[in-house]
mmCIF file with all atom_site columns, C-alpha atoms in Angstrom:
data_model
loop_
_atom_site.group_PDB
_atom_site.id
_atom_site.type_symbol
_atom_site.label_atom_id
_atom_site.label_alt_id
_atom_site.label_comp_id
_atom_site.label_asym_id
_atom_site.label_entity_id
_atom_site.label_seq_id
_atom_site.pdbx_PDB_ins_code
_atom_site.Cartn_x
_atom_site.Cartn_y
_atom_site.Cartn_z
_atom_site.occupancy
_atom_site.B_iso_or_equiv
_atom_site.pdbx_formal_charge
_atom_site.auth_seq_id
_atom_site.auth_comp_id
_atom_site.auth_asym_id
_atom_site.auth_atom_id
_atom_site.pdbx_PDB_model_num
ATOM 1   C CA . ASP L 1 1   ? 136.292 137.841 -30.022 1.00 66.00 ? 1   ASP L CA 1
ATOM 2   C CA . GLN L 1 2   ? 139.409 139.128 -28.516 1.00 78.00 ? 2   GLN L CA 1
ATOM 3   C CA . GLN L 1 3   ? 139.422 139.788 -25.029 1.00 89.00 ? 3   GLN L CA 1
ATOM 4   C CA . VAL L 1 4   ? 142.748 141.708 -24.619 1.00 93.00 ? 4   VAL L CA 1
ATOM 5   C CA . LYS L 1 5   ? 143.487 144.260 -27.511 1.00 93.00 ? 5   LYS L CA 1
ATOM 6   C CA . GLN L 1 6   ? 146.712 145.517 -28.554 1.00 94.00 ? 6   GLN L CA 1
ATOM 7   C CA . ASN L 1 7   ? 145.943 147.579 -31.430 1.00 90.00 ? 7   ASN L CA 1
ATOM 8   C CA . SER L 1 8   ? 149.558 148.800 -32.601 1.00 93.00 ? 8   SER L CA 1
ATOM 9   C CA . PRO L 1 9   ? 151.314 146.114 -33.664 1.00 92.00 ? 9   PRO L CA 1
ATOM 10  C CA . SER L 1 10  ? 155.041 147.722 -33.881 1.00 95.00 ? 10  SER L CA 1
ATOM 11  C CA . LEU L 1 11  ? 156.479 150.951 -32.452 1.00 96.00 ? 11  LEU L CA 1
ATOM 12  C CA . SER L 1 12  ? 159.629 152.527 -33.255 1.00 97.00 ? 12  SER L CA 1
ATOM 13  C CA . VAL L 1 13  ? 161.053 155.098 -30.659 1.00 97.00 ? 13  VAL L CA 1
ATOM 14  C CA . GLN L 1 14  ? 164.249 156.927 -30.177 1.00 97.00 ? 14  GLN L CA 1
ATOM 15  C CA . GLU L 1 15  ? 166.798 155.446 -27.575 1.00 97.00 ? 15  GLU L CA 1
ATOM 16  C CA . GLY L 1 16  ? 166.175 157.446 -24.412 1.00 97.00 ? 16  GLY L CA 1
ATOM 17  C CA . ARG L 1 17  ? 162.403 158.713 -25.138 1.00 97.00 ? 17  ARG L CA 1
ATOM 18  C CA . ILE L 1 18  ? 159.804 157.154 -23.681 1.00 98.00 ? 18  ILE L CA 1
ATOM 19  C CA . SER L 1 19  ? 157.878 154.341 -24.585 1.00 98.00 ? 19  SER L CA 1
ATOM 20  C CA . ILE L 1 20  ? 154.406 153.800 -24.137 1.00 98.00 ? 20  ILE L CA 1
ATOM 21  C CA . LEU L 1 21  ? 152.427 150.267 -24.905 1.00 98.00 ? 21  LEU L CA 1
ATOM 22  C CA . ASN L 1 22  ? 148.900 149.959 -24.280 1.00 98.00 ? 22  ASN L CA 1
ATOM 23  C CA . CYS L 1 23  ? 146.632 147.257 -24.181 1.00 97.00 ? 23  CYS L CA 1
ATOM 24  C CA . ASP L 1 24  ? 142.385 147.499 -23.580 1.00 97.00 ? 24  ASP L CA 1
ATOM 25  C CA . TYR L 1 25  ? 140.305 144.526 -22.248 1.00 96.00 ? 25  TYR L CA 1
ATOM 26  C CA . THR L 1 26  ? 136.575 143.542 -22.568 1.00 95.00 ? 26  THR L CA 1
ATOM 27  C CA . ASN L 1 27  ? 136.116 141.444 -19.876 1.00 91.00 ? 27  ASN L CA 1
ATOM 28  C CA . SER L 1 28  ? 134.746 143.247 -16.329 1.00 92.00 ? 28  SER L CA 1
ATOM 29  C CA . MET L 1 29  ? 135.959 139.779 -14.653 1.00 91.00 ? 29  MET L CA 1
ATOM 30  C CA . PHE L 1 30  ? 139.826 140.668 -14.917 1.00 93.00 ? 30  PHE L CA 1
ATOM 31  C CA . ASP L 1 31  ? 140.968 141.998 -11.924 1.00 92.00 ? 31  ASP L CA 1
ATOM 32  C CA . TYR L 1 32  ? 145.120 141.245 -12.514 1.00 92.00 ? 32  TYR L CA 1
ATOM 33  C CA . PHE L 1 33  ? 146.972 142.710 -15.417 1.00 94.00 ? 33  PHE L CA 1
ATOM 34  C CA . LEU L 1 34  ? 150.806 141.759 -16.400 1.00 94.00 ? 34  LEU L CA 1
ATOM 35  C CA . TRP L 1 35  ? 153.150 142.625 -19.002 1.00 96.00 ? 35  TRP L CA 1
ATOM 36  C CA . TYR L 1 36  ? 155.516 139.943 -20.811 1.00 96.00 ? 36  TYR L CA 1
ATOM 37  C CA . LYS L 1 37  ? 158.290 140.720 -22.971 1.00 97.00 ? 37  LYS L CA 1
ATOM 38  C CA . LYS L 1 38  ? 159.817 138.531 -25.864 1.00 95.00 ? 38  LYS L CA 1
ATOM 39  C CA . TYR L 1 39  ? 163.127 138.183 -27.405 1.00 95.00 ? 39  TYR L CA 1
ATOM 40  C CA . PRO L 1 40  ? 163.213 135.889 -30.764 1.00 91.00 ? 40  PRO L CA 1
ATOM 41  C CA . ALA L 1 41  ? 163.922 132.705 -29.980 1.00 88.00 ? 41  ALA L CA 1
ATOM 42  C CA . GLU L 1 42  ? 163.175 132.730 -26.561 1.00 92.00 ? 42  GLU L CA 1
ATOM 43  C CA . GLY L 1 43  ? 159.684 132.008 -24.615 1.00 94.00 ? 43  GLY L CA 1
ATOM 44  C CA . PRO L 1 44  ? 158.065 135.082 -22.937 1.00 95.00 ? 44  PRO L CA 1
ATOM 45  C CA . THR L 1 45  ? 159.575 136.294 -19.291 1.00 95.00 ? 45  THR L CA 1
ATOM 46  C CA . PHE L 1 46  ? 157.499 138.518 -16.964 1.00 93.00 ? 46  PHE L CA 1
ATOM 47  C CA . LEU L 1 47  ? 158.215 141.973 -16.498 1.00 96.00 ? 47  LEU L CA 1
ATOM 48  C CA . ILE L 1 48  ? 155.786 143.577 -14.464 1.00 96.00 ? 48  ILE L CA 1
ATOM 49  C CA . SER L 1 49  ? 151.528 143.102 -13.102 1.00 94.00 ? 49  SER L CA 1
ATOM 50  C CA . ILE L 1 50  ? 148.904 145.441 -11.600 1.00 95.00 ? 50  ILE L CA 1
ATOM 51  C CA . SER L 1 51  ? 146.021 143.915 -9.609  1.00 93.00 ? 51  SER L CA 1
ATOM 52  C CA . SER L 1 52  ? 142.679 145.908 -9.991  1.00 93.00 ? 52  SER L CA 1
ATOM 53  C CA . ILE L 1 53  ? 142.776 147.736 -6.585  1.00 94.00 ? 53  ILE L CA 1
ATOM 54  C CA . LYS L 1 54  ? 145.863 149.860 -7.961  1.00 95.00 ? 54  LYS L CA 1
ATOM 55  C CA . ASP L 1 55  ? 145.871 152.477 -10.807 1.00 96.00 ? 55  ASP L CA 1
ATOM 56  C CA . LYS L 1 56  ? 149.782 152.258 -10.815 1.00 97.00 ? 56  LYS L CA 1
ATOM 57  C CA . ASN L 1 57  ? 152.711 149.985 -10.503 1.00 97.00 ? 57  ASN L CA 1
ATOM 58  C CA . GLU L 1 58  ? 156.594 151.285 -10.921 1.00 97.00 ? 58  GLU L CA 1
ATOM 59  C CA . ASP L 1 59  ? 159.439 149.255 -11.339 1.00 96.00 ? 59  ASP L CA 1
ATOM 60  C CA . GLY L 1 60  ? 162.782 150.714 -12.250 1.00 97.00 ? 60  GLY L CA 1
ATOM 61  C CA . ARG L 1 61  ? 161.913 151.950 -15.741 1.00 97.00 ? 61  ARG L CA 1
ATOM 62  C CA . PHE L 1 62  ? 158.954 150.230 -16.294 1.00 98.00 ? 62  PHE L CA 1
ATOM 63  C CA . THR L 1 63  ? 155.770 151.657 -15.024 1.00 98.00 ? 63  THR L CA 1
ATOM 64  C CA . VAL L 1 64  ? 152.192 149.734 -15.601 1.00 98.00 ? 64  VAL L CA 1
ATOM 65  C CA . PHE L 1 65  ? 149.281 152.442 -15.100 1.00 98.00 ? 65  PHE L CA 1
ATOM 66  C CA . LEU L 1 66  ? 145.600 151.046 -14.915 1.00 98.00 ? 66  LEU L CA 1
ATOM 67  C CA . ASN L 1 67  ? 142.059 152.518 -15.891 1.00 97.00 ? 67  ASN L CA 1
ATOM 68  C CA . LYS L 1 68  ? 139.468 150.279 -15.259 1.00 95.00 ? 68  LYS L CA 1
ATOM 69  C CA . SER L 1 69  ? 136.603 152.760 -16.062 1.00 95.00 ? 69  SER L CA 1
ATOM 70  C CA . ALA L 1 70  ? 137.983 152.284 -19.506 1.00 97.00 ? 70  ALA L CA 1
ATOM 71  C CA . LYS L 1 71  ? 139.670 149.413 -19.417 1.00 96.00 ? 71  LYS L CA 1
ATOM 72  C CA . HIS L 1 72  ? 142.605 150.199 -20.382 1.00 97.00 ? 72  HIS L CA 1
ATOM 73  C CA . LEU L 1 73  ? 145.908 149.587 -19.554 1.00 97.00 ? 73  LEU L CA 1
ATOM 74  C CA . SER L 1 74  ? 150.011 151.106 -20.807 1.00 98.00 ? 74  SER L CA 1
ATOM 75  C CA . LEU L 1 75  ? 153.147 150.180 -19.873 1.00 98.00 ? 75  LEU L CA 1
ATOM 76  C CA . HIS L 1 76  ? 155.814 153.194 -19.994 1.00 98.00 ? 76  HIS L CA 1
ATOM 77  C CA . ILE L 1 77  ? 159.603 152.339 -20.711 1.00 98.00 ? 77  ILE L CA 1
ATOM 78  C CA . VAL L 1 78  ? 161.620 155.621 -19.406 1.00 97.00 ? 78  VAL L CA 1
ATOM 79  C CA . PRO L 1 79  ? 164.000 156.266 -20.481 1.00 97.00 ? 79  PRO L CA 1
ATOM 80  C CA . SER L 1 80  ? 163.982 153.397 -23.662 1.00 98.00 ? 80  SER L CA 1
ATOM 81  C CA . GLN L 1 81  ? 167.666 151.617 -24.271 1.00 97.00 ? 81  GLN L CA 1
ATOM 82  C CA . PRO L 1 82  ? 168.207 149.840 -27.223 1.00 96.00 ? 82  PRO L CA 1
ATOM 83  C CA . GLY L 1 83  ? 167.547 146.160 -25.423 1.00 96.00 ? 83  GLY L CA 1
ATOM 84  C CA . ASP L 1 84  ? 164.294 147.200 -25.091 1.00 97.00 ? 84  ASP L CA 1
ATOM 85  C CA . SER L 1 85  ? 163.531 145.887 -28.283 1.00 97.00 ? 85  SER L CA 1
ATOM 86  C CA . ALA L 1 86  ? 161.330 143.006 -28.602 1.00 97.00 ? 86  ALA L CA 1
ATOM 87  C CA . VAL L 1 87  ? 157.552 142.038 -28.150 1.00 96.00 ? 87  VAL L CA 1
ATOM 88  C CA . TYR L 1 88  ? 155.965 142.875 -25.665 1.00 97.00 ? 88  TYR L CA 1
ATOM 89  C CA . PHE L 1 89  ? 152.374 140.682 -24.469 1.00 96.00 ? 89  PHE L CA 1
ATOM 90  C CA . CYS L 1 90  ? 149.780 142.312 -22.305 1.00 96.00 ? 90  CYS L CA 1
ATOM 91  C CA . ALA L 1 91  ? 147.790 139.390 -20.448 1.00 94.00 ? 91  ALA L CA 1
ATOM 92  C CA . ALA L 1 92  ? 144.823 139.503 -17.492 1.00 93.00 ? 92  ALA L CA 1
ATOM 93  C CA . THR L 1 93  ? 143.606 136.981 -15.860 1.00 90.00 ? 93  THR L CA 1
ATOM 94  C CA . ALA L 1 94  ? 140.561 136.966 -12.569 1.00 85.00 ? 94  ALA L CA 1
ATOM 95  C CA . ARG L 1 95  ? 142.245 136.470 -9.219  1.00 69.00 ? 95  ARG L CA 1
ATOM 96  C CA . ASN L 1 96  ? 139.952 133.304 -8.780  1.00 64.00 ? 96  ASN L CA 1
ATOM 97  C CA . GLY L 1 97  ? 141.004 131.517 -11.661 1.00 63.00 ? 97  GLY L CA 1
ATOM 98  C CA . GLN L 1 98  ? 144.008 130.966 -13.695 1.00 72.00 ? 98  GLN L CA 1
ATOM 99  C CA . ASN L 1 99  ? 142.713 131.203 -17.530 1.00 80.00 ? 99  ASN L CA 1
ATOM 100 C CA . PHE L 1 100 ? 145.668 134.265 -18.948 1.00 88.00 ? 100 PHE L CA 1
ATOM 101 C CA . VAL L 1 101 ? 144.892 135.758 -21.704 1.00 90.00 ? 101 VAL L CA 1
ATOM 102 C CA . PHE L 1 102 ? 147.093 137.731 -23.581 1.00 92.00 ? 102 PHE L CA 1
ATOM 103 C CA . GLY L 1 103 ? 146.955 140.023 -26.669 1.00 92.00 ? 103 GLY L CA 1
ATOM 104 C CA . PRO L 1 104 ? 148.890 139.473 -29.744 1.00 92.00 ? 104 PRO L CA 1
ATOM 105 C CA . GLY L 1 105 ? 151.659 141.693 -28.970 1.00 93.00 ? 105 GLY L CA 1
ATOM 106 C CA . THR L 1 106 ? 153.425 145.045 -29.999 1.00 96.00 ? 106 THR L CA 1
ATOM 107 C CA . ARG L 1 107 ? 156.413 144.439 -31.216 1.00 96.00 ? 107 ARG L CA 1
ATOM 108 C CA . LEU L 1 108 ? 158.719 147.442 -30.147 1.00 98.00 ? 108 LEU L CA 1
ATOM 109 C CA . SER L 1 109 ? 162.431 148.603 -31.477 1.00 98.00 ? 109 SER L CA 1
ATOM 110 C CA . VAL L 1 110 ? 164.131 151.241 -30.173 1.00 97.00 ? 110 VAL L CA 1
ATOM 111 C CA . LEU L 1 111 ? 166.532 152.526 -32.146 1.00 95.00 ? 111 LEU L CA 1
ATOM 112 C CA . PRO L 1 112 ? 169.968 154.163 -30.728 1.00 90.00 ? 112 PRO L CA 1
ATOM 113 C CA . ASP H 2 1   ? 166.970 126.855 -10.920 1.00 61.00 ? 1   ASP H CA 1
ATOM 114 C CA . ALA H 2 2   ? 165.491 125.071 -13.900 1.00 80.00 ? 2   ALA H CA 1
ATOM 115 C CA . GLY H 2 3   ? 162.892 126.409 -16.046 1.00 93.00 ? 3   GLY H CA 1
ATOM 116 C CA . VAL H 2 4   ? 160.239 125.405 -18.001 1.00 97.00 ? 4   VAL H CA 1
ATOM 117 C CA . ILE H 2 5   ? 161.705 122.490 -19.998 1.00 97.00 ? 5   ILE H CA 1
ATOM 118 C CA . GLN H 2 6   ? 160.486 121.749 -24.168 1.00 97.00 ? 6   GLN H CA 1
ATOM 119 C CA . SER H 2 7   ? 161.166 119.497 -26.190 1.00 97.00 ? 7   SER H CA 1
ATOM 120 C CA . PRO H 2 8   ? 161.990 119.915 -29.344 1.00 97.00 ? 8   PRO H CA 1
ATOM 121 C CA . ARG H 2 9   ? 163.181 123.079 -29.901 1.00 96.00 ? 9   ARG H CA 1
ATOM 122 C CA . HIS H 2 10  ? 162.581 122.783 -33.403 1.00 96.00 ? 10  HIS H CA 1
ATOM 123 C CA . GLU H 2 11  ? 160.292 120.124 -35.430 1.00 96.00 ? 11  GLU H CA 1
ATOM 124 C CA . VAL H 2 12  ? 160.023 119.661 -39.456 1.00 97.00 ? 12  VAL H CA 1
ATOM 125 C CA . THR H 2 13  ? 157.385 116.826 -40.528 1.00 97.00 ? 13  THR H CA 1
ATOM 126 C CA . GLU H 2 14  ? 155.394 116.219 -43.225 1.00 96.00 ? 14  GLU H CA 1
ATOM 127 C CA . MET H 2 15  ? 151.345 116.906 -43.461 1.00 96.00 ? 15  MET H CA 1
ATOM 128 C CA . GLY H 2 16  ? 149.690 113.935 -41.956 1.00 96.00 ? 16  GLY H CA 1
ATOM 129 C CA . GLN H 2 17  ? 152.439 112.358 -39.576 1.00 97.00 ? 17  GLN H CA 1
ATOM 130 C CA . GLU H 2 18  ? 152.103 112.776 -35.852 1.00 97.00 ? 18  GLU H CA 1
ATOM 131 C CA . VAL H 2 19  ? 153.515 115.364 -33.686 1.00 98.00 ? 19  VAL H CA 1
ATOM 132 C CA . THR H 2 20  ? 154.522 115.247 -30.245 1.00 98.00 ? 20  THR H CA 1
ATOM 133 C CA . LEU H 2 21  ? 155.691 117.934 -27.970 1.00 98.00 ? 21  LEU H CA 1
ATOM 134 C CA . ARG H 2 22  ? 157.019 117.722 -24.524 1.00 98.00 ? 22  ARG H CA 1
ATOM 135 C CA . CYS H 2 23  ? 156.861 120.084 -21.461 1.00 98.00 ? 23  CYS H CA 1
ATOM 136 C CA . LYS H 2 24  ? 158.781 119.700 -17.918 1.00 98.00 ? 24  LYS H CA 1
ATOM 137 C CA . PRO H 2 25  ? 157.246 122.168 -15.823 1.00 97.00 ? 25  PRO H CA 1
ATOM 138 C CA . ILE H 2 26  ? 158.610 123.421 -12.696 1.00 96.00 ? 26  ILE H CA 1
ATOM 139 C CA . SER H 2 27  ? 159.244 121.686 -10.022 1.00 95.00 ? 27  SER H CA 1
ATOM 140 C CA . GLY H 2 28  ? 156.129 122.374 -7.280  1.00 93.00 ? 28  GLY H CA 1
ATOM 141 C CA . HIS H 2 29  ? 154.228 124.443 -10.003 1.00 93.00 ? 29  HIS H CA 1
ATOM 142 C CA . ASP H 2 30  ? 150.688 122.988 -9.714  1.00 92.00 ? 30  ASP H CA 1
ATOM 143 C CA . TYR H 2 31  ? 149.200 124.582 -13.187 1.00 93.00 ? 31  TYR H CA 1
ATOM 144 C CA . LEU H 2 32  ? 150.527 123.917 -16.380 1.00 95.00 ? 32  LEU H CA 1
ATOM 145 C CA . PHE H 2 33  ? 149.229 125.784 -19.388 1.00 95.00 ? 33  PHE H CA 1
ATOM 146 C CA . TRP H 2 34  ? 149.955 125.033 -23.611 1.00 97.00 ? 34  TRP H CA 1
ATOM 147 C CA . TYR H 2 35  ? 149.677 128.320 -26.030 1.00 96.00 ? 35  TYR H CA 1
ATOM 148 C CA . ARG H 2 36  ? 150.346 128.432 -29.539 1.00 96.00 ? 36  ARG H CA 1
ATOM 149 C CA . GLN H 2 37  ? 151.695 131.663 -31.096 1.00 93.00 ? 37  GLN H CA 1
ATOM 150 C CA . THR H 2 38  ? 151.026 132.562 -34.448 1.00 85.00 ? 38  THR H CA 1
ATOM 151 C CA . MET H 2 39  ? 151.799 136.002 -36.322 1.00 79.00 ? 39  MET H CA 1
ATOM 152 C CA . MET H 2 40  ? 148.133 136.156 -36.792 1.00 77.00 ? 40  MET H CA 1
ATOM 153 C CA . ARG H 2 41  ? 147.058 135.271 -33.409 1.00 79.00 ? 41  ARG H CA 1
ATOM 154 C CA . GLY H 2 42  ? 149.053 136.255 -31.033 1.00 83.00 ? 42  GLY H CA 1
ATOM 155 C CA . LEU H 2 43  ? 149.610 133.592 -28.213 1.00 90.00 ? 43  LEU H CA 1
ATOM 156 C CA . GLU H 2 44  ? 147.164 132.045 -27.743 1.00 91.00 ? 44  GLU H CA 1
ATOM 157 C CA . LEU H 2 45  ? 145.814 129.435 -24.852 1.00 92.00 ? 45  LEU H CA 1
ATOM 158 C CA . LEU H 2 46  ? 145.251 125.777 -25.769 1.00 95.00 ? 46  LEU H CA 1
ATOM 159 C CA . ILE H 2 47  ? 144.422 124.288 -22.871 1.00 95.00 ? 47  ILE H CA 1
ATOM 160 C CA . TYR H 2 48  ? 145.718 124.274 -18.944 1.00 94.00 ? 48  TYR H CA 1
ATOM 161 C CA . PHE H 2 49  ? 146.167 121.804 -16.227 1.00 95.00 ? 49  PHE H CA 1
ATOM 162 C CA . ASN H 2 50  ? 145.542 122.275 -12.420 1.00 93.00 ? 50  ASN H CA 1
ATOM 163 C CA . ASN H 2 51  ? 147.080 119.150 -10.079 1.00 93.00 ? 51  ASN H CA 1
ATOM 164 C CA . ASN H 2 52  ? 147.850 117.036 -13.472 1.00 94.00 ? 52  ASN H CA 1
ATOM 165 C CA . VAL H 2 53  ? 143.775 117.580 -14.486 1.00 95.00 ? 53  VAL H CA 1
ATOM 166 C CA . PRO H 2 54  ? 142.862 119.380 -17.436 1.00 95.00 ? 54  PRO H CA 1
ATOM 167 C CA . ILE H 2 55  ? 140.738 122.181 -16.786 1.00 92.00 ? 55  ILE H CA 1
ATOM 168 C CA . ASP H 2 56  ? 139.840 123.987 -19.546 1.00 91.00 ? 56  ASP H CA 1
ATOM 169 C CA . ASP H 2 57  ? 140.459 123.025 -23.250 1.00 92.00 ? 57  ASP H CA 1
ATOM 170 C CA . SER H 2 58  ? 138.416 125.327 -25.082 1.00 90.00 ? 58  SER H CA 1
ATOM 171 C CA . GLY H 2 59  ? 141.120 126.202 -27.131 1.00 90.00 ? 59  GLY H CA 1
ATOM 172 C CA . MET H 2 60  ? 142.202 123.266 -28.596 1.00 93.00 ? 60  MET H CA 1
ATOM 173 C CA . PRO H 2 61  ? 141.380 123.868 -32.091 1.00 87.00 ? 61  PRO H CA 1
ATOM 174 C CA . GLU H 2 62  ? 140.258 120.192 -33.177 1.00 84.00 ? 62  GLU H CA 1
ATOM 175 C CA . ASP H 2 63  ? 140.099 116.798 -32.327 1.00 90.00 ? 63  ASP H CA 1
ATOM 176 C CA . ARG H 2 64  ? 143.273 116.387 -33.825 1.00 95.00 ? 64  ARG H CA 1
ATOM 177 C CA . PHE H 2 65  ? 144.826 118.002 -30.830 1.00 97.00 ? 65  PHE H CA 1
ATOM 178 C CA . SER H 2 66  ? 145.413 116.130 -27.701 1.00 97.00 ? 66  SER H CA 1
ATOM 179 C CA . ALA H 2 67  ? 146.749 116.902 -24.466 1.00 97.00 ? 67  ALA H CA 1
ATOM 180 C CA . LYS H 2 68  ? 148.036 114.659 -21.389 1.00 97.00 ? 68  LYS H CA 1
ATOM 181 C CA . MET H 2 69  ? 149.935 115.301 -18.178 1.00 97.00 ? 69  MET H CA 1
ATOM 182 C CA . PRO H 2 70  ? 150.303 112.057 -17.077 1.00 96.00 ? 70  PRO H CA 1
ATOM 183 C CA . ASN H 2 71  ? 152.603 113.199 -13.859 1.00 95.00 ? 71  ASN H CA 1
ATOM 184 C CA . ALA H 2 72  ? 153.155 116.325 -12.235 1.00 94.00 ? 72  ALA H CA 1
ATOM 185 C CA . SER H 2 73  ? 156.356 116.916 -14.023 1.00 95.00 ? 73  SER H CA 1
ATOM 186 C CA . PHE H 2 74  ? 155.491 115.653 -17.716 1.00 96.00 ? 74  PHE H CA 1
ATOM 187 C CA . SER H 2 75  ? 152.977 117.041 -19.904 1.00 98.00 ? 75  SER H CA 1
ATOM 188 C CA . THR H 2 76  ? 152.487 116.137 -23.849 1.00 98.00 ? 76  THR H CA 1
ATOM 189 C CA . LEU H 2 77  ? 150.744 117.972 -26.800 1.00 98.00 ? 77  LEU H CA 1
ATOM 190 C CA . LYS H 2 78  ? 150.311 115.591 -29.475 1.00 98.00 ? 78  LYS H CA 1
ATOM 191 C CA . ILE H 2 79  ? 148.883 116.853 -33.492 1.00 97.00 ? 79  ILE H CA 1
ATOM 192 C CA . GLN H 2 80  ? 147.668 113.575 -35.411 1.00 96.00 ? 80  GLN H CA 1
ATOM 193 C CA . PRO H 2 81  ? 147.058 114.050 -38.212 1.00 96.00 ? 81  PRO H CA 1
ATOM 194 C CA . SER H 2 82  ? 149.428 117.583 -38.495 1.00 96.00 ? 82  SER H CA 1
ATOM 195 C CA . GLU H 2 83  ? 148.180 120.266 -41.280 1.00 96.00 ? 83  GLU H CA 1
ATOM 196 C CA . PRO H 2 84  ? 150.539 122.663 -42.361 1.00 96.00 ? 84  PRO H CA 1
ATOM 197 C CA . ARG H 2 85  ? 148.100 125.314 -40.622 1.00 94.00 ? 85  ARG H CA 1
ATOM 198 C CA . ASP H 2 86  ? 149.783 123.928 -36.964 1.00 95.00 ? 86  ASP H CA 1
ATOM 199 C CA . SER H 2 87  ? 152.816 125.289 -38.241 1.00 95.00 ? 87  SER H CA 1
ATOM 200 C CA . ALA H 2 88  ? 153.794 127.534 -35.004 1.00 95.00 ? 88  ALA H CA 1
ATOM 201 C CA . VAL H 2 89  ? 155.668 127.925 -32.007 1.00 96.00 ? 89  VAL H CA 1
ATOM 202 C CA . TYR H 2 90  ? 154.151 126.194 -29.187 1.00 97.00 ? 90  TYR H CA 1
ATOM 203 C CA . PHE H 2 91  ? 155.368 126.879 -25.346 1.00 97.00 ? 91  PHE H CA 1
ATOM 204 C CA . CYS H 2 92  ? 154.581 125.580 -22.178 1.00 97.00 ? 92  CYS H CA 1
ATOM 205 C CA . ALA H 2 93  ? 154.264 127.285 -19.096 1.00 96.00 ? 93  ALA H CA 1
ATOM 206 C CA . SER H 2 94  ? 154.049 126.866 -15.756 1.00 95.00 ? 94  SER H CA 1
ATOM 207 C CA . SER H 2 95  ? 152.621 128.624 -12.233 1.00 91.00 ? 95  SER H CA 1
ATOM 208 C CA . LEU H 2 96  ? 152.262 128.388 -8.636  1.00 85.00 ? 96  LEU H CA 1
ATOM 209 C CA . SER H 2 97  ? 150.159 131.750 -8.385  1.00 73.00 ? 97  SER H CA 1
ATOM 210 C CA . GLY H 2 98  ? 150.096 134.338 -10.465 1.00 72.00 ? 98  GLY H CA 1
ATOM 211 C CA . GLU H 2 99  ? 152.913 134.998 -12.392 1.00 82.00 ? 99  GLU H CA 1
ATOM 212 C CA . LEU H 2 100 ? 153.503 132.388 -15.439 1.00 89.00 ? 100 LEU H CA 1
ATOM 213 C CA . PHE H 2 101 ? 156.770 131.003 -16.565 1.00 93.00 ? 101 PHE H CA 1
ATOM 214 C CA . PHE H 2 102 ? 157.531 130.097 -20.199 1.00 96.00 ? 102 PHE H CA 1
ATOM 215 C CA . GLY H 2 103 ? 159.784 127.652 -21.384 1.00 96.00 ? 103 GLY H CA 1
ATOM 216 C CA . GLU H 2 104 ? 161.625 128.320 -24.710 1.00 95.00 ? 104 GLU H CA 1
ATOM 217 C CA . GLY H 2 105 ? 159.107 127.022 -27.176 1.00 96.00 ? 105 GLY H CA 1
ATOM 218 C CA . SER H 2 106 ? 158.522 124.427 -29.742 1.00 97.00 ? 106 SER H CA 1
ATOM 219 C CA . ARG H 2 107 ? 159.020 125.668 -33.685 1.00 96.00 ? 107 ARG H CA 1
ATOM 220 C CA . LEU H 2 108 ? 156.915 123.155 -35.928 1.00 97.00 ? 108 LEU H CA 1
ATOM 221 C CA . THR H 2 109 ? 156.932 123.499 -38.901 1.00 97.00 ? 109 THR H CA 1
ATOM 222 C CA . VAL H 2 110 ? 154.605 121.536 -41.099 1.00 97.00 ? 110 VAL H CA 1
ATOM 223 C CA . LEU H 2 111 ? 155.542 121.151 -44.854 1.00 96.00 ? 111 LEU H CA 1
#
C-alpha cells in the first residue's frame, strides 16, 4: 500500500505556463515533505521542502502548498521552462525519524 | 565538496552471479540509505543505517539482498544470486538532518 501517491505519471506543459504537480499521502504521522527533481542518468536532487506547521513555501519559481486536512501537497512551477523537464518525486517523513517515503514520480515535459 | 559516490555506474551480469554495489556517503553524514528505482514502483527504500547501524531493512526484497556499513565512509549492497527482476537503478543517499543527498546511481542489468 503506497503511503505517498503521485497519480499523474506524466504531465506536459507549454513553456511560460504554470506546471502543477500533485502528491497525496496517507500516513498522518508525516510532518515534513520534500520535492526532488531527477534528470536522466543522474541522482535525484533536492528542490524544495515544507514542514507541516506551514501551508506554503516559496523559492523563486517554485512554490509548494500543503493541505494537511486533505493530506495533499502540490508543487507549482511558474513560469515553466524547458530545463524543468524532469521526473519530480514527492517525499514525506516524520521528523522524529529518517524514513523518507517517496512517491512513484511524475515526468514533466515543458514544451518550447 | 564531493557528493555521494557510487560504483559501479553500470553493471551487466548474468543471472546467478553475485553483484556488489558500493557507496561512499558525504563525510559527516550519519544516515545512509539504499533505494531502488524501477518503472513500476518508483523509488523504493531498501534499507537505511544510522551511525553505521542498520535501522530498518524491511524494504529488502529477499534474503538474496544484504547490506553492510563497516564504517562511516563505506557501504555495500550485495545481491547473491542475482535475478533478471533485480534489474533497476540502485541509489545510495546520505543525510545529516532533513535533506537527502543522492549519488548518481548504479544501473544494474541482470541477463
